[in-house]
Tab-separated table of C-alpha atoms and ligand atoms in Angstrom:
chain	number	residue	atom	x	y	z
D	109	UNK	CA	0.000	0.000	0.000
D	110	UNK	CA	1.193	3.508	-0.733
D	111	UNK	CA	2.359	5.685	2.103
D	112	UNK	CA	2.120	9.459	2.234
D	113	UNK	CA	4.901	12.019	2.406
D	114	UNK	CA	4.477	15.661	3.316
D	115	UNK	CA	7.356	18.003	2.459
D	116	UNK	CA	7.571	21.508	3.876
D	117	UNK	CA	9.977	23.613	1.817
D	118	UNK	CA	11.397	27.028	2.688
D	119	UNK	CA	13.824	29.019	0.601
D	120	UNK	CA	15.480	29.154	-2.755
D	121	UNK	CA	14.870	27.446	-6.126
D	122	UNK	CA	17.680	25.019	-5.437
D	123	UNK	CA	15.778	23.933	-2.345
D	124	UNK	CA	12.481	23.605	-4.211
D	125	UNK	CA	14.252	21.464	-6.759
D	126	UNK	CA	15.731	19.313	-3.995
D	127	UNK	CA	12.220	18.753	-2.608
D	128	UNK	CA	11.095	17.696	-6.069
D	129	UNK	CA	14.043	15.301	-6.292
D	130	UNK	CA	13.149	13.806	-2.904
D	131	UNK	CA	9.573	13.274	-4.060
D	132	UNK	CA	10.749	11.476	-7.197
D	133	UNK	CA	13.056	9.256	-5.142
D	134	UNK	CA	10.274	8.458	-2.705
D	135	UNK	CA	7.888	7.500	-5.514
D	136	UNK	CA	10.279	4.582	-6.039
D	137	UNK	CA	9.684	3.589	-2.390
D	138	UNK	CA	5.888	3.800	-2.877
D	139	UNK	CA	5.352	7.126	-1.198
D	140	UNK	CA	2.803	9.559	-2.646
D	141	UNK	CA	2.819	13.257	-1.905
D	142	UNK	CA	0.185	14.716	0.397
D	143	UNK	CA	-0.537	18.392	1.109
D	144	UNK	CA	-1.893	17.513	4.547
D	145	UNK	CA	0.653	16.726	7.274
D	146	UNK	CA	-2.136	15.117	9.369
D	147	UNK	CA	-2.267	12.148	7.000
D	148	UNK	CA	1.481	11.824	6.410
D	149	UNK	CA	3.570	8.773	7.296
D	150	UNK	CA	6.724	10.734	6.531
D	151	UNK	CA	7.278	14.441	7.207
D	152	UNK	CA	10.292	16.220	5.733
D	153	UNK	CA	11.263	19.804	6.480
D	154	UNK	CA	13.580	21.123	3.772
D	155	UNK	CA	15.025	24.503	4.657
D	156	UNK	CA	17.432	26.956	3.085
D	157	UNK	CA	19.651	28.975	5.428
D	158	UNK	CA	20.852	31.684	3.079
D	159	UNK	CA	18.927	34.488	4.762
D	160	UNK	CA	16.281	34.647	7.553
D	161	UNK	CA	16.620	32.785	10.821
D	162	UNK	CA	15.926	29.360	9.410
D	163	UNK	CA	16.954	27.322	12.453
D	164	UNK	CA	14.085	28.883	14.421
D	165	UNK	CA	11.673	27.991	11.628
D	166	UNK	CA	12.834	24.377	11.672
D	167	UNK	CA	12.505	24.044	15.432
D	168	UNK	CA	9.005	25.542	15.440
D	169	UNK	CA	7.922	23.284	12.539
D	170	UNK	CA	9.293	20.299	14.458
D	171	UNK	CA	7.273	21.411	17.493
D	172	UNK	CA	4.113	21.350	15.365
D	173	UNK	CA	4.747	17.783	14.212
D	174	UNK	CA	5.608	16.271	17.587
D	175	UNK	CA	1.978	15.250	18.114
D	176	UNK	CA	1.876	13.451	14.747
D	177	UNK	CA	4.891	11.451	15.789
D	178	UNK	CA	3.190	10.447	19.035
D	179	UNK	CA	-0.224	9.722	17.525
D	180	UNK	CA	0.614	8.212	14.150
D	181	UNK	CA	4.255	7.223	14.470
D	182	UNK	CA	5.137	9.410	11.487
D	183	UNK	CA	8.823	9.382	10.495
D	184	UNK	CA	10.275	12.898	10.698
D	185	UNK	CA	13.326	14.263	8.876
D	186	UNK	CA	15.072	17.596	8.324
D	187	UNK	CA	16.851	18.237	5.014
D	188	UNK	CA	18.642	21.108	3.251
D	189	UNK	CA	21.087	23.764	4.390
D	190	UNK	CA	19.890	23.828	7.998
D	191	UNK	CA	20.333	20.069	8.252
D	192	UNK	CA	23.821	20.494	6.795
D	193	UNK	CA	24.711	23.259	9.213
D	194	UNK	CA	23.149	21.943	12.418
D	195	UNK	CA	23.838	18.210	11.847
D	196	UNK	CA	23.815	16.106	15.057
D	197	UNK	CA	22.784	19.157	17.150
D	198	UNK	CA	19.310	18.727	15.648
D	199	UNK	CA	19.110	15.092	16.752
D	200	UNK	CA	20.325	16.055	20.238
D	201	UNK	CA	17.787	18.818	20.664
D	202	UNK	CA	14.774	17.016	19.171
D	203	UNK	CA	14.458	13.491	20.614
D	204	UNK	CA	11.638	12.486	18.232
D	205	UNK	CA	13.532	13.494	15.074
D	206	UNK	CA	14.481	10.409	13.005
D	207	UNK	CA	16.883	11.770	10.409
D	208	UNK	CA	18.997	14.698	9.316
D	209	UNK	CA	19.769	14.721	5.590
D	210	UNK	CA	22.523	17.082	4.446
D	211	UNK	CA	22.665	18.785	1.053
D	212	UNK	CA	24.784	16.015	-0.497
D	213	UNK	CA	22.791	13.130	1.011
D	214	UNK	CA	19.400	13.276	-0.708
D	215	UNK	CA	19.982	10.058	-2.629
D	216	UNK	CA	20.419	8.146	0.656
D	217	UNK	CA	16.819	8.886	1.640
D	218	UNK	CA	15.213	5.584	0.473
D	219	UNK	CA	17.953	3.599	2.228
D	220	UNK	CA	17.564	5.480	5.484
D	221	UNK	CA	13.807	5.005	5.394
D	222	UNK	CA	14.174	1.302	4.836
D	223	UNK	CA	16.464	1.056	7.861
D	224	UNK	CA	14.181	3.128	10.071
D	225	UNK	CA	11.111	1.127	9.031
D	226	UNK	CA	12.866	-2.214	9.585
D	227	UNK	CA	14.796	-1.611	12.782
D	228	UNK	CA	14.293	1.968	13.871
D	229	UNK	CA	17.323	4.097	14.698
D	230	UNK	CA	18.208	7.739	14.159
D	231	UNK	CA	20.508	8.977	11.401
D	232	UNK	CA	22.558	12.033	10.521
D	233	UNK	CA	24.083	12.205	7.011
D	234	UNK	CA	26.014	15.405	6.503
D	235	UNK	CA	29.313	14.336	4.931
D	236	UNK	CA	30.185	16.163	1.707
D	237	UNK	CA	30.353	13.785	-1.245
D	238	UNK	CA	33.521	14.554	-3.209
D	239	UNK	CA	32.475	12.267	-6.066
D	240	UNK	CA	29.441	14.418	-6.863
D	241	UNK	CA	26.863	11.598	-6.739
D	242	UNK	CA	24.414	14.072	-5.231
D	243	UNK	CA	24.275	15.804	-8.617
D	244	UNK	CA	23.001	12.750	-10.514
D	245	UNK	CA	19.630	13.143	-12.180
D	246	UNK	CA	16.507	11.697	-10.621
D	247	UNK	CA	13.980	11.644	-13.449
D	248	UNK	CA	10.230	11.549	-12.979
D	249	UNK	CA	8.729	8.199	-13.915
D	250	UNK	CA	6.542	8.138	-17.061
D	251	UNK	CA	5.115	11.276	-18.566
D	252	UNK	CA	5.719	14.509	-16.745
D	253	UNK	CA	2.633	16.543	-15.893
D	254	UNK	CA	4.496	19.827	-16.024
D	255	UNK	CA	5.592	22.176	-18.806
D	256	UNK	CA	8.907	23.233	-17.315
D	257	UNK	CA	11.588	21.683	-15.189
D	258	UNK	CA	14.696	22.675	-13.307
D	259	UNK	CA	17.916	20.902	-14.231
D	260	UNK	CA	20.879	21.189	-11.865
D	261	UNK	CA	24.067	21.733	-13.861
D	262	UNK	CA	26.364	22.604	-10.989
D	263	UNK	CA	26.156	23.076	-7.266
D	264	UNK	CA	28.147	24.714	-4.524
D	265	UNK	CA	30.270	27.810	-4.723
D	266	UNK	CA	33.930	28.769	-4.433
D	267	UNK	CA	33.391	32.519	-4.290
D	268	UNK	CA	33.106	32.971	-0.533
D	269	UNK	CA	31.335	36.331	-0.623
D	270	UNK	CA	31.849	37.543	2.926
D	271	UNK	CA	28.118	37.530	3.874
D	272	UNK	CA	27.206	34.175	2.358
D	273	UNK	CA	26.706	30.765	3.937
D	274	UNK	CA	26.355	28.845	0.641
D	275	UNK	CA	29.975	27.636	0.312
D	276	UNK	CA	29.694	26.186	3.831
D	277	UNK	CA	26.355	24.428	3.426
D	278	UNK	CA	26.413	23.422	-0.241
D	279	UNK	CA	30.126	22.702	-0.472
D	280	UNK	CA	32.686	23.566	-3.143
D	281	UNK	CA	31.662	24.337	-6.701
D	282	UNK	CA	31.043	21.132	-8.643
D	283	UNK	CA	29.754	20.792	-12.212
D	284	UNK	CA	27.947	17.801	-13.662
D	285	UNK	CA	29.370	16.194	-16.804
D	286	UNK	CA	27.684	17.746	-19.859
D	287	UNK	CA	26.806	14.334	-21.342
D	288	UNK	CA	24.690	13.599	-18.261
D	289	UNK	CA	22.967	16.979	-18.359
D	290	UNK	CA	22.166	16.648	-22.077
D	291	UNK	CA	20.808	13.135	-21.550
D	292	UNK	CA	18.571	14.336	-18.705
D	293	UNK	CA	17.206	17.161	-20.863
D	294	UNK	CA	16.552	14.768	-23.777
D	295	UNK	CA	14.577	12.520	-21.397
D	296	UNK	CA	12.625	15.497	-20.057
D	297	UNK	CA	11.819	16.592	-23.632
D	298	UNK	CA	10.544	13.084	-24.403
D	299	UNK	CA	8.288	13.370	-21.350
D	300	UNK	CA	6.746	16.595	-22.651
D	301	UNK	CA	8.835	19.241	-20.911
D	302	UNK	CA	9.089	22.401	-23.062
D	303	UNK	CA	11.229	24.645	-20.905
D	304	UNK	CA	14.323	23.944	-18.830
D	305	UNK	CA	15.817	26.241	-16.236
D	306	UNK	CA	19.475	25.380	-15.610
D	307	UNK	CA	20.223	25.666	-11.929
D	308	UNK	CA	23.387	26.370	-10.003
D	309	UNK	CA	24.735	28.899	-7.518
D	310	UNK	CA	26.973	30.227	-10.242
D	311	UNK	CA	25.986	28.697	-13.589
D	312	UNK	CA	28.320	30.778	-15.718
D	313	UNK	CA	31.269	29.167	-13.961
D	314	UNK	CA	30.027	25.842	-15.387
D	315	UNK	CA	32.729	23.338	-16.313
D	316	UNK	CA	35.465	24.697	-14.018
D	317	UNK	CA	37.372	21.829	-12.486
D	318	UNK	CA	36.045	19.194	-14.926
D	319	UNK	CA	38.875	18.262	-17.228
D	320	UNK	CA	38.150	18.480	-20.965
D	321	UNK	CA	34.621	19.704	-20.268
D	322	UNK	CA	32.829	22.369	-22.314
D	323	UNK	CA	32.012	25.803	-20.872
D	324	UNK	CA	28.601	27.275	-20.123
D	325	UNK	CA	27.937	28.967	-23.486
D	326	UNK	CA	28.819	25.770	-25.385
D	327	UNK	CA	26.496	23.821	-23.059
D	328	UNK	CA	23.717	26.257	-23.971
D	329	UNK	CA	24.455	25.719	-27.710
D	330	UNK	CA	24.068	21.961	-27.299
D	331	UNK	CA	20.833	22.256	-25.315
D	332	UNK	CA	19.537	24.599	-28.023
D	333	UNK	CA	19.791	21.621	-30.443
D	334	UNK	CA	17.573	19.312	-28.388
D	335	UNK	CA	14.310	18.611	-30.148
D	336	UNK	CA	11.158	19.303	-28.129
D	337	UNK	CA	12.775	21.848	-25.816
D	338	UNK	CA	11.487	25.284	-26.755
D	339	UNK	CA	12.896	27.514	-24.074
D	340	UNK	CA	16.091	27.677	-22.035
D	341	UNK	CA	16.616	29.767	-18.912
D	342	UNK	CA	19.276	29.745	-16.229
D	343	UNK	CA	19.914	31.046	-12.737
D	344	UNK	CA	22.030	32.375	-11.028
D	345	UNK	CA	24.937	34.179	-12.693
D	346	UNK	CA	27.877	35.966	-11.116
D	347	UNK	CA	28.748	39.277	-12.843
D	348	UNK	CA	32.453	38.428	-12.591
D	349	UNK	CA	32.012	35.312	-14.760
D	350	UNK	CA	29.698	36.817	-17.388
D	351	UNK	CA	31.669	36.115	-20.567
D	352	UNK	CA	31.320	37.729	-23.996
D	353	UNK	CA	30.488	34.270	-25.366
D	354	UNK	CA	27.462	34.121	-23.048
D	355	UNK	CA	26.364	37.631	-23.991
D	356	UNK	CA	26.617	36.603	-27.656
D	357	UNK	CA	24.553	33.462	-26.986
D	358	UNK	CA	21.542	35.666	-26.187
D	359	UNK	CA	21.379	36.849	-29.773
D	360	UNK	CA	22.562	33.600	-31.409
D	361	UNK	CA	20.516	30.891	-29.688
D	362	UNK	CA	16.857	30.861	-30.662
D	363	UNK	CA	15.692	29.023	-27.531
D	364	UNK	CA	17.638	31.046	-24.978
D	365	UNK	CA	15.111	33.391	-23.363
D	366	UNK	CA	15.831	37.108	-23.097
D	367	UNK	CA	16.138	37.332	-19.337
D	368	UNK	CA	19.120	37.377	-17.028
D	369	UNK	CA	19.257	37.419	-13.242
D	370	UNK	CA	22.510	39.170	-12.403
D	371	UNK	CA	22.861	39.998	-8.681
D	372	UNK	CA	24.890	43.157	-7.994
D	373	UNK	CA	24.413	43.215	-4.166
D	374	UNK	CA	25.563	46.824	-3.695
D	375	UNK	CA	26.157	49.981	-5.735
D	376	UNK	CA	29.089	51.073	-3.551
D	377	UNK	CA	32.589	49.974	-4.576
D	378	UNK	CA	33.715	50.206	-0.954
D	379	UNK	CA	31.007	47.766	0.141
D	380	UNK	CA	31.504	45.480	-2.892
D	381	UNK	CA	35.117	45.143	-1.835
D	382	UNK	CA	34.143	44.260	1.736
D	383	UNK	CA	31.716	41.715	0.305
D	384	UNK	CA	34.567	40.174	-1.788
D	385	UNK	CA	32.447	40.344	-4.920
D	386	UNK	CA	35.393	40.822	-7.293
D	387	UNK	CA	33.911	43.550	-9.557
D	388	UNK	CA	33.246	47.282	-9.424
D	389	UNK	CA	29.978	49.113	-10.108
D	390	UNK	CA	31.520	50.449	-13.312
D	391	UNK	CA	32.309	46.973	-14.620
D	392	UNK	CA	28.813	45.791	-13.629
D	393	UNK	CA	27.292	48.678	-15.602
D	394	UNK	CA	29.538	47.906	-18.582
D	395	UNK	CA	28.255	44.327	-18.616
D	396	UNK	CA	24.659	45.541	-18.556
D	397	UNK	CA	25.444	47.832	-21.480
D	398	UNK	CA	26.988	44.984	-23.460
D	399	UNK	CA	23.978	42.753	-22.768
D	400	UNK	CA	21.567	45.435	-23.906
D	401	UNK	CA	23.643	46.250	-26.993
D	402	UNK	CA	23.383	42.589	-28.059
D	403	UNK	CA	19.815	42.120	-27.008
D	404	UNK	CA	17.839	45.336	-26.433
D	405	UNK	CA	14.665	43.572	-25.256
D	406	UNK	CA	16.520	41.708	-22.476
D	407	UNK	CA	14.779	41.691	-19.085
D	408	UNK	CA	17.246	42.158	-16.243
D	409	UNK	CA	16.619	41.244	-12.609
D	410	UNK	CA	19.024	41.188	-9.670
D	411	UNK	CA	19.585	40.666	-5.943
D	412	UNK	CA	20.674	43.487	-3.667
D	413	UNK	CA	21.513	43.620	0.041
D	414	UNK	CA	20.997	46.686	2.241
D	415	UNK	CA	22.678	47.256	5.579
D	416	UNK	CA	25.868	45.247	5.041
D	417	UNK	CA	28.235	46.006	7.983
D	418	UNK	CA	29.724	49.471	7.564
D	419	UNK	CA	27.187	50.590	4.926
D	420	UNK	CA	26.808	54.351	5.311
D	421	UNK	CA	24.191	56.699	3.898
D	422	UNK	CA	26.441	57.547	0.958
D	423	UNK	CA	26.982	53.838	0.112
D	424	UNK	CA	23.251	53.266	0.198
D	425	UNK	CA	22.680	56.303	-2.047
D	426	UNK	CA	25.135	54.809	-4.532
D	427	UNK	CA	23.031	51.626	-4.538
D	428	UNK	CA	19.971	53.750	-5.313
D	429	UNK	CA	21.903	55.497	-8.116
D	430	UNK	CA	22.768	52.150	-9.671
D	431	UNK	CA	19.156	51.011	-9.502
D	432	UNK	CA	17.976	54.208	-11.178
D	433	UNK	CA	20.637	53.881	-13.872
D	434	UNK	CA	19.985	50.258	-14.762
D	435	UNK	CA	16.164	50.266	-14.547
D	436	UNK	CA	15.798	46.605	-13.573
D	437	UNK	CA	12.661	44.700	-14.500
D	438	UNK	CA	12.514	43.467	-10.931
D	439	UNK	CA	14.715	43.297	-7.857
D	440	UNK	CA	14.982	40.869	-4.956
D	441	UNK	CA	16.090	43.038	-2.061
D	442	UNK	CA	17.201	41.796	1.326
D	443	UNK	CA	18.286	43.196	4.641
D	444	UNK	CA	21.724	41.903	5.526
D	445	UNK	CA	21.508	39.121	8.092
D	446	UNK	CA	24.477	37.710	9.931
D	447	UNK	CA	25.305	34.102	9.053
D	448	UNK	CA	27.355	32.260	11.624
D	449	UNK	CA	30.816	31.287	10.367
D	450	UNK	CA	30.972	33.798	7.480
D	451	UNK	CA	33.614	36.537	7.188
D	452	UNK	CA	31.147	39.409	7.569
D	453	UNK	CA	29.867	37.982	10.866
D	454	UNK	CA	33.230	39.043	12.394
D	455	UNK	CA	32.803	42.712	11.363
D	456	UNK	CA	31.806	44.945	14.246
D	457	UNK	CA	30.257	47.920	12.442
D	458	UNK	CA	26.841	46.234	12.075
D	459	UNK	CA	24.001	48.461	10.847
D	460	UNK	CA	21.027	48.997	13.156
D	461	UNK	CA	17.895	47.011	12.306
D	462	UNK	CA	15.785	50.173	12.099
D	463	UNK	CA	18.117	51.700	9.489
D	464	UNK	CA	18.177	48.479	7.472
D	465	UNK	CA	14.383	48.466	7.429
D	466	UNK	CA	14.198	52.129	6.360
D	467	UNK	CA	16.694	51.578	3.562
D	468	UNK	CA	14.879	48.496	2.359
D	469	UNK	CA	11.588	50.369	2.172
D	470	UNK	CA	13.102	53.317	0.281
D	471	UNK	CA	14.743	50.986	-2.223
D	472	UNK	CA	11.634	48.879	-2.705
D	473	UNK	CA	9.518	52.017	-3.216
D	474	UNK	CA	11.782	53.178	-6.042
D	475	UNK	CA	11.897	49.746	-7.667
D	476	UNK	CA	8.119	49.266	-7.427
D	477	UNK	CA	7.635	52.262	-9.722
D	478	UNK	CA	10.249	51.065	-12.207
D	479	UNK	CA	8.790	47.539	-12.333
D	480	UNK	CA	5.324	48.959	-12.971
D	481	UNK	CA	6.598	51.246	-15.736
D	482	UNK	CA	8.436	48.323	-17.343
D	483	UNK	CA	5.248	46.247	-17.308
D	484	UNK	CA	3.099	49.123	-18.607
D	485	UNK	CA	5.555	49.484	-21.512
D	486	UNK	CA	4.414	46.027	-22.676
D	487	UNK	CA	0.890	47.331	-23.388
D	488	UNK	CA	0.111	46.971	-27.092
D	489	UNK	CA	2.977	44.562	-27.739
D	490	UNK	CA	2.484	40.997	-28.981
D	491	UNK	CA	4.396	38.420	-26.942
D	492	UNK	CA	5.034	34.711	-27.348
D	493	UNK	CA	3.587	33.086	-24.217
D	494	UNK	CA	4.298	29.514	-23.115
D	495	UNK	CA	1.072	28.401	-21.426
D	496	UNK	CA	1.650	26.768	-18.019
D	497	UNK	CA	-1.856	26.184	-16.638
D	498	UNK	CA	-4.899	27.666	-15.006
D	499	UNK	CA	-4.588	31.201	-13.648
D	500	UNK	CA	-4.703	31.510	-9.855
D	501	UNK	CA	-7.015	34.542	-10.049
D	502	UNK	CA	-9.826	33.150	-12.242
D	503	UNK	CA	-10.708	29.725	-13.600
D	504	UNK	CA	-11.745	31.389	-16.880
D	505	UNK	CA	-8.127	32.407	-17.422
D	506	UNK	CA	-4.950	30.623	-18.246
D	507	UNK	CA	-1.464	31.752	-17.406
D	508	UNK	CA	1.972	31.590	-18.921
D	509	UNK	CA	5.179	33.523	-19.308
D	510	UNK	CA	6.755	35.725	-21.955
D	511	UNK	CA	10.302	34.938	-23.063
D	512	UNK	CA	11.353	37.771	-20.740
D	513	UNK	CA	9.783	35.835	-17.835
D	514	UNK	CA	6.778	38.093	-17.253
D	515	UNK	CA	3.635	36.366	-16.060
D	516	UNK	CA	0.646	36.875	-18.429
D	517	UNK	CA	-3.007	36.011	-17.701
D	518	UNK	CA	-5.526	35.736	-20.533
D	519	UNK	CA	-8.747	33.982	-21.524
D	520	UNK	CA	-8.122	30.572	-22.986
D	521	UNK	CA	-8.540	26.861	-22.850
D	522	UNK	CA	-6.443	24.434	-20.799
D	523	UNK	CA	-5.857	22.559	-24.092
D	524	UNK	CA	-3.228	25.233	-24.724
D	525	UNK	CA	-1.036	24.133	-21.808
D	526	UNK	CA	2.456	23.414	-23.135
D	527	UNK	CA	1.939	25.503	-26.305
D	528	UNK	CA	3.531	28.801	-27.230
D	529	UNK	CA	0.819	31.235	-28.324
D	530	UNK	CA	0.884	34.874	-29.447
D	531	UNK	CA	-0.769	37.179	-26.929
D	532	UNK	CA	-1.400	40.904	-27.284
D	533	UNK	CA	-0.709	42.632	-23.975
D	534	UNK	CA	-3.577	44.882	-22.896
D	535	UNK	CA	-2.490	45.913	-19.395
D	536	UNK	CA	0.674	45.991	-17.321
D	537	UNK	CA	0.335	45.592	-13.530
D	538	UNK	CA	2.880	45.573	-10.710
D	539	UNK	CA	3.436	41.801	-10.797
D	540	UNK	CA	1.896	40.540	-14.029
D	541	UNK	CA	0.484	41.371	-17.450
D	542	UNK	CA	-3.005	40.909	-18.853
D	543	UNK	CA	-3.504	39.989	-22.504
D	544	UNK	CA	-5.679	38.622	-25.309
D	545	UNK	CA	-4.780	35.665	-27.402
D	546	UNK	CA	-4.367	36.513	-31.075
D	547	UNK	CA	-6.452	33.931	-32.900
D	548	UNK	CA	-5.603	34.800	-36.468
D	549	UNK	CA	-1.844	34.705	-35.938
D	550	UNK	CA	-0.136	31.433	-36.846
C	723	5AD	N1	22.040	38.485	4.220
C	723	5AD	C1	21.174	39.000	3.314
C	723	5AD	N2	21.054	38.552	2.068
C	723	5AD	C2	21.848	37.532	1.690
C	723	5AD	N3	21.952	36.858	0.531
C	723	5AD	C3	22.880	35.898	0.677
C	723	5AD	N4	23.391	35.924	1.920
C	723	5AD	C4	22.761	36.929	2.586
C	723	5AD	C5	22.848	37.449	3.890
C	723	5AD	N5	23.696	36.962	4.785
C	723	5AD	C6	21.171	37.204	-0.654
C	723	5AD	C7	22.081	37.668	-1.814
C	723	5AD	C8	22.043	36.498	-2.750
C	723	5AD	C9	20.667	35.929	-2.489
C	723	5AD	C10	20.486	34.519	-2.923
C	723	5AD	O1	20.493	36.042	-1.100
C	723	5AD	O2	21.501	38.809	-2.392
C	723	5AD	O3	22.240	36.862	-4.098
C	724	SF4	FE1	27.013	33.077	-2.048
C	724	SF4	FE2	28.672	34.703	-3.379
C	724	SF4	FE3	28.612	32.071	-3.957
C	724	SF4	FE4	26.524	33.620	-4.632
C	724	SF4	S1	28.619	33.812	-5.453
C	724	SF4	S2	26.443	31.595	-3.650
C	724	SF4	S3	26.484	35.088	-2.949
C	724	SF4	S4	29.295	32.984	-2.035
């Protein structure tokens, strides 16, 4: 008989993808997903620790599930960056926790479950796997119900930006062999996937450390040849590694979508240096110029941090200047939060919480206007939209995305899911576009 698994995921796309991978693995052990923890035989909490206070979230989630352990004997596990970071401490503090699964240990999940079900026991798997087995593909069985899929091409990071926990919880940068990636994408295409989003902490460093391996832009060229795949996206890129070959790929490769997420983090050279980002604002702006010269319709999004230790009013104003200059399509903005063990955690000129909050609000206010203007500028344009499913706002509407990654809602039939259709944009809102399908266009 099938058992039920409930997975609670917090955090980044990499984490969401890991949850998806765990689900696929568990299907092989006859577990089906449930959205209701009350009926679960297995509860997994998969948490990213890049920003907020994720440990607290994990402990309070575990508190909520204690009763289910007592009443139903549910197996409980913690996965992801918090599991990696906290390791055996989690088992010590939570006596009813059965397993801790680090970022490199996902593939051990079925084995651990088998052991727990047969003989009980409590397990902590947080060793880093130098061989890179954790990167191997875990394909969905049979036909895939979705239109798009993430594909991990590399994981980990060697950059050690001074605020960032990723190198400590995801390990060193490791790329997957291109033959494996291409094979996974071919299989996904056969299962009906139309769009792939290549995932990695730093995708444009792809291939480093793999002898005789191709680089990122060549990988994109080869994916562009795969029949059935209609769109290619990727995230995230580091400005330092943005090569001319990649910039050129945006105009040369028909399937590569015109959107790049290029975090700049700060508009102050002084702060960028303290962050160990390895570029200046001028060189960031030059890269944006080169991208736009190649591909004027390119949508550009980024991450930015306010309140890094030592950030003064004038540094923050320089960040605002950069935002005004670039006119991003959207920004993900964060208040700096101290991560234990990182370089910046040692700095003593921490910015007051109140100032961080004020700066965040000012920045978000400016960006909100720009994002709206960018979306309004789409009014009257005809866009190719890949239909993904039913709109959340109305069951009369379907939803999809433009090549520039803008969400579009319009009237249409669910038969169109998985198809690229021309849509005339009638209205631009703060977070989405509204449109009408053009019926007489081919
Ligand atoms: N505090 C705030 N934001 C952070 N990020 C990473 N580490 C921190 C931190 N300690 C942000 C960066 C990064 C994104 C994934 O999260 O902007 O690009
Ligand atoms: Fe973190 Fe910097 Fe690596 Fe991005 S490049 S994952 S911010 S260390």
